[in-house]
mmCIF file of C-alpha atoms in Angstrom:
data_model
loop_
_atom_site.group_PDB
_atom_site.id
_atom_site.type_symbol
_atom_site.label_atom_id
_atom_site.label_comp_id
_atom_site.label_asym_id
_atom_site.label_seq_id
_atom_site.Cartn_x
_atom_site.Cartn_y
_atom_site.Cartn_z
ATOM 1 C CA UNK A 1 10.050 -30.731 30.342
ATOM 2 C CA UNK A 2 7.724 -33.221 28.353
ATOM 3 C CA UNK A 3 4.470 -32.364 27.971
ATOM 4 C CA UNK A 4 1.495 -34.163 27.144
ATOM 5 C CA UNK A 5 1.003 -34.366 23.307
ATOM 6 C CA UNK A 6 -3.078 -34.443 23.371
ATOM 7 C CA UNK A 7 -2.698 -31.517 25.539
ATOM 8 C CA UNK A 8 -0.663 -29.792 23.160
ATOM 9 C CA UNK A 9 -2.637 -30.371 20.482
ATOM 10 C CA UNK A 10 -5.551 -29.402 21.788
ATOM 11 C CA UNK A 11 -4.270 -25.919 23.061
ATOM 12 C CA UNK A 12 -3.063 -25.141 19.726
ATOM 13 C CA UNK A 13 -6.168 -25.495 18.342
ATOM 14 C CA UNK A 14 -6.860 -22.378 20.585
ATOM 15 C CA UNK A 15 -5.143 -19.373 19.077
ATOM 16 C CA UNK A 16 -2.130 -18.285 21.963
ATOM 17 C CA UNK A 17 -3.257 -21.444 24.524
ATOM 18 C CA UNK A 18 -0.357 -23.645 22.795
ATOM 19 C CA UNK A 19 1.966 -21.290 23.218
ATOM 20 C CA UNK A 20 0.854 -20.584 26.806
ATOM 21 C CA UNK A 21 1.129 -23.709 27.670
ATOM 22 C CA UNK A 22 4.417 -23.832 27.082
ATOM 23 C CA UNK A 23 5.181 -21.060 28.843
ATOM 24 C CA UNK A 24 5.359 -18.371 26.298
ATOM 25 C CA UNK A 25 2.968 -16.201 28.262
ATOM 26 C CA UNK A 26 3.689 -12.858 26.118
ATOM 27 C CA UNK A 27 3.599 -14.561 22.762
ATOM 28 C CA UNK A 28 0.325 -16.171 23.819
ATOM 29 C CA UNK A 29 -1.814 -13.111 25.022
ATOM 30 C CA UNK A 30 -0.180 -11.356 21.367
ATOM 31 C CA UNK A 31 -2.270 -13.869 19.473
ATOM 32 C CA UNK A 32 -5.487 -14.140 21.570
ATOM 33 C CA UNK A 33 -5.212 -10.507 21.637
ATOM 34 C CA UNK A 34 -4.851 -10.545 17.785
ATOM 35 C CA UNK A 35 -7.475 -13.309 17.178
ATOM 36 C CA UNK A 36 -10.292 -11.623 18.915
ATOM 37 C CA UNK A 37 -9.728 -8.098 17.236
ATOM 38 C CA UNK A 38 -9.687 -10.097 13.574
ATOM 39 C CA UNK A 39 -13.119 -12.021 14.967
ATOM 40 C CA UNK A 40 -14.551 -8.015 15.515
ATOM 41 C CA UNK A 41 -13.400 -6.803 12.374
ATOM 42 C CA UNK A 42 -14.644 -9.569 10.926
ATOM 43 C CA UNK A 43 -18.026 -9.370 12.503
ATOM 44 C CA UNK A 44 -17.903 -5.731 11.650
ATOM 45 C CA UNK A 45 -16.897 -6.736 7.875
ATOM 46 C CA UNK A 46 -16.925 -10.421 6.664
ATOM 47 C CA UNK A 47 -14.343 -9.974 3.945
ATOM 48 C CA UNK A 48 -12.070 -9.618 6.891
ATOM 49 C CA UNK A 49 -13.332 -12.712 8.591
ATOM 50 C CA UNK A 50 -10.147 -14.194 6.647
ATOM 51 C CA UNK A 51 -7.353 -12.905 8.823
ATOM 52 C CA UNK A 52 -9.028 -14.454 11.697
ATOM 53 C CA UNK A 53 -8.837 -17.587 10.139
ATOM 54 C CA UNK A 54 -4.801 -16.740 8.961
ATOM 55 C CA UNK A 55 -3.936 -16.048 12.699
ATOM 56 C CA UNK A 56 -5.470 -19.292 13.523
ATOM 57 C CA UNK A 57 -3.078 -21.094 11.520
ATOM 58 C CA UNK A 58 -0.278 -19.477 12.396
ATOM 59 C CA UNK A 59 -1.228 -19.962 16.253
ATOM 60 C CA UNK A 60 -1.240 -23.660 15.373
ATOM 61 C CA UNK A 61 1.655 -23.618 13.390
ATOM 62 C CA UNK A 62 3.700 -21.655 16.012
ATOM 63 C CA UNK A 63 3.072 -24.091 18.809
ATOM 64 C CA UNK A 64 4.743 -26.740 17.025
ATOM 65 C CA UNK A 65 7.710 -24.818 15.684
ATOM 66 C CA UNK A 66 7.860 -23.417 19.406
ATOM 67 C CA UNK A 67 8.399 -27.088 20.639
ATOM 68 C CA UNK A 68 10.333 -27.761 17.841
ATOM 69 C CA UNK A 69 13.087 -24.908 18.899
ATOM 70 C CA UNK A 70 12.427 -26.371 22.622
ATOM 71 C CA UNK A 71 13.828 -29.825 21.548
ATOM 72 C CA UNK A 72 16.566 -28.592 19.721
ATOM 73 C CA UNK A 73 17.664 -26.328 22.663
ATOM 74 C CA UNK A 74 17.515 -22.976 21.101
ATOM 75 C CA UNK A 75 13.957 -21.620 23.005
ATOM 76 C CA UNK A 76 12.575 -18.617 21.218
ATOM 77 C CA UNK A 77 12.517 -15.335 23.443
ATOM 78 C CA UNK A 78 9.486 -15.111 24.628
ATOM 79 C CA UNK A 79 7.643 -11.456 23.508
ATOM 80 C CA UNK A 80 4.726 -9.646 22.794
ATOM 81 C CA UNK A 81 4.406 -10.464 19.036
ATOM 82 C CA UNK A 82 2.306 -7.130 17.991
ATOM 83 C CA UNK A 83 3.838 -4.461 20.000
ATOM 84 C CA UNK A 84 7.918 -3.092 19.311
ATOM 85 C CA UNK A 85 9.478 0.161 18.768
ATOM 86 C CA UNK A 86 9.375 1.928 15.713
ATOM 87 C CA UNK A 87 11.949 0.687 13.891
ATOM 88 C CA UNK A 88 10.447 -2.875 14.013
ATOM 89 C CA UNK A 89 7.233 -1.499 12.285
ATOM 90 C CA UNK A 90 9.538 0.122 9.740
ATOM 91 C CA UNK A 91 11.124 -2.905 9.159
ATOM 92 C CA UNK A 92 8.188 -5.025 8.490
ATOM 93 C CA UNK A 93 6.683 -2.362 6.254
ATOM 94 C CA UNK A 94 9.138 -1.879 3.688
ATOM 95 C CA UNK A 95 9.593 1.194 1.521
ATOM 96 C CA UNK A 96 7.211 1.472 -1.409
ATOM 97 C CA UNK A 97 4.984 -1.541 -0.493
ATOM 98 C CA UNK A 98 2.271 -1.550 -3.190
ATOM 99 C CA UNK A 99 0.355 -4.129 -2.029
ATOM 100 C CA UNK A 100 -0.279 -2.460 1.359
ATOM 101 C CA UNK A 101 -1.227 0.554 -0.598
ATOM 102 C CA UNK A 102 -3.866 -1.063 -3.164
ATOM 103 C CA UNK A 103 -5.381 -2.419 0.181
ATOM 104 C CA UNK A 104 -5.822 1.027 1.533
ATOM 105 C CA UNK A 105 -7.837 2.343 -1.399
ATOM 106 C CA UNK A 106 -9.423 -1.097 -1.314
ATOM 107 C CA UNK A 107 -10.965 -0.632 1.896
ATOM 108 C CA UNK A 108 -11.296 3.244 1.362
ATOM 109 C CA UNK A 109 -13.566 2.814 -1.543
ATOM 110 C CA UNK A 110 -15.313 -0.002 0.342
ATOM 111 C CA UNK A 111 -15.847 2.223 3.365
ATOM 112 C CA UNK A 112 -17.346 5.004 0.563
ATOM 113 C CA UNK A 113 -19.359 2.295 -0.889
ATOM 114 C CA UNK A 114 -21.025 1.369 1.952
ATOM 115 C CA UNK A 115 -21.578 5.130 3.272
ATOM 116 C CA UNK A 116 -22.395 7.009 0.514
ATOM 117 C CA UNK A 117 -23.330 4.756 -2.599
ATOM 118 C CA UNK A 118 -25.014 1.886 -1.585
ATOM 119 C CA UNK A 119 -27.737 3.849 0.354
ATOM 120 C CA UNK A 120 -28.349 6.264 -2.893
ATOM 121 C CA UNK A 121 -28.110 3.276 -5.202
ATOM 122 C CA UNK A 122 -31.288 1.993 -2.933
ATOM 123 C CA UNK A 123 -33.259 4.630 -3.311
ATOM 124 C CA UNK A 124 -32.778 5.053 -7.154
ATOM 125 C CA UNK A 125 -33.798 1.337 -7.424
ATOM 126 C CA UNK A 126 -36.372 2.050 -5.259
ATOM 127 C CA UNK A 127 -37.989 4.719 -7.243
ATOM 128 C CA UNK A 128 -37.499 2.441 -10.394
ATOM 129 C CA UNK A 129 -39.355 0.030 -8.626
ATOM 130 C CA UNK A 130 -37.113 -2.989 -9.178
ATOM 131 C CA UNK A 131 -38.076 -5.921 -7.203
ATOM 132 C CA UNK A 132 -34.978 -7.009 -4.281
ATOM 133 C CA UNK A 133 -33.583 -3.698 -4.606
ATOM 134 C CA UNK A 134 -31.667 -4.364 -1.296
ATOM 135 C CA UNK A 135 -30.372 -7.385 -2.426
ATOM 136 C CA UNK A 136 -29.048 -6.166 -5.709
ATOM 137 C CA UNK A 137 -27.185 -3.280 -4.128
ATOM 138 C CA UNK A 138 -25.638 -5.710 -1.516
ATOM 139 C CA UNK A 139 -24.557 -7.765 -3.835
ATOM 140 C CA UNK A 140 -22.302 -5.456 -5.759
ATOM 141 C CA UNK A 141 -19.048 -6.011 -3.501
ATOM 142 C CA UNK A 142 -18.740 -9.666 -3.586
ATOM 143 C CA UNK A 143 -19.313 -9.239 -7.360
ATOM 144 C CA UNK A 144 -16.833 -6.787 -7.780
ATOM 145 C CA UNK A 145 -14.278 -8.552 -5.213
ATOM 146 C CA UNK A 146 -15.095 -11.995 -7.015
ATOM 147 C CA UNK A 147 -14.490 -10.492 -10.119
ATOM 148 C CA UNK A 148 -10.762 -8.878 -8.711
ATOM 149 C CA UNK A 149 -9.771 -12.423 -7.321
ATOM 150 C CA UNK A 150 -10.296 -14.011 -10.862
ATOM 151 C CA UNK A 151 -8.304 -11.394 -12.405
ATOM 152 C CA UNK A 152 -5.803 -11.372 -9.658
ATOM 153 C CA UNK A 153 -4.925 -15.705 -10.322
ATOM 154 C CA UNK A 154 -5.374 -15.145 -13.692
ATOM 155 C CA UNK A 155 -2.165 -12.556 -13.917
ATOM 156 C CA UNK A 156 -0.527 -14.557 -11.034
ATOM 157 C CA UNK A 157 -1.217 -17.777 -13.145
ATOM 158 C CA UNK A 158 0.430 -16.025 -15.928
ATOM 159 C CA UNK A 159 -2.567 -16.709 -18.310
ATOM 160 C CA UNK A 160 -2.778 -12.914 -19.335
ATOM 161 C CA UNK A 161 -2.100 -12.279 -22.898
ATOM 162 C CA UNK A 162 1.597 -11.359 -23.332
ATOM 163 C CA UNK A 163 2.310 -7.959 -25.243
ATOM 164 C CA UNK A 164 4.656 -8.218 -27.911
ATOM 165 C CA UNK A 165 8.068 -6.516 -27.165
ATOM 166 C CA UNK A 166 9.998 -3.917 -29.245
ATOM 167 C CA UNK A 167 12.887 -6.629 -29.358
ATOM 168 C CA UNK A 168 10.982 -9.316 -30.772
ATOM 169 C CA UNK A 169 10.008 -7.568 -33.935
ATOM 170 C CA UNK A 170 11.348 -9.398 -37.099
ATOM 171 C CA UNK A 171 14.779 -6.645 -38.793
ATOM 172 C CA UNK A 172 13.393 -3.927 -41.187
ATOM 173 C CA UNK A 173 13.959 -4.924 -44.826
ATOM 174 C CA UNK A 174 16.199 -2.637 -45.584
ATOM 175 C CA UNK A 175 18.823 -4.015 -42.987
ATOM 176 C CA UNK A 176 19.457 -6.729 -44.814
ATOM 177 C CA UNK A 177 19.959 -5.229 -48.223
ATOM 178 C CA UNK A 178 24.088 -4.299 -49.263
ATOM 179 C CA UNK A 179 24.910 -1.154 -49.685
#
């Protein structure tokens, strides 16, 4: 069935309406469902206002590669996206996943940060009598998290200093001397 192509594109603006409205009723509430919980966390904590933006895209992007699959005859099942058995979620987490791990500590040591150190940094500032004390001590995660994001492109962009190898030593002199 055709549908209307302003239609479309104006329900997949809205995170899980595009997909609703072609009939993917599952897939749809998945990402509304997801979209609002990433718009809480990220009211809760802006650094993870990003993922709400991610699952926006990918609503968007779904739709179309939805209708795509729909013209080609070969319709996706339609499925909650988030929920599965176990061995789905062991799938998509595989073994040893380092990056998952570095963003565990991440947020740990955020979540300490926010608890524990930025309310005794205040108060030392405080008694040193420095002026935006508050605004100093709130500052310190987007410096730190700026300052990981630079580093982070900068090894990705491969601009880090190489080490010299073992292997690319010139021969000892004595190697080439007869014997």
């Amino acid at each position: 069935m055709k549908k209307n192509a302003l239609l479309t594109f104006i329900f997949a603006c809205i995170p899980g309406a595009g997909q609703m409205y072609y009939g993917y009723m599952q897939r749809g509430l998945s990402l509304i469902t997801l979209f609002c919980g990433c718009f809480i966390l990220g009211a809760l904590a802006s650094p993870l206002l990003v993922t709400t933006f991610i699952v926006w895209m990918y609503s968007f992007f779904d739709t179309y590669d939805l209708i795509r699959h729909l013209a080609a005859g070969d319709p996706k099942p339609d499925g909650l996206m988030l929920l599965g058995d176990w061995s789905d979620l062991k799938r998509l987490i595989p073994k040893h996943n380092r990056l998952l791990g570095w963003g565990l500590i991440a947020l740990g040591v955020w979540s300490l940060y926010s608890i524990l150190i930025q309310p005794l940094l205040y108060d030392l500032l405080e008694m040193l009598n420095v002026e935006n004390a508050w605004y100093v001590i709130d500052s310190i995660p987007t410096v730190v998290i700026a300052a990981l994001l630079i580093a982070g492109g900068i090894w990705l962009l491969g601009l880090h200093p190489k080490r010299q190898e073992d292997n690319d030593l010139p021969p000892y002199p004595h190697d080439d001397m007869p014997q």
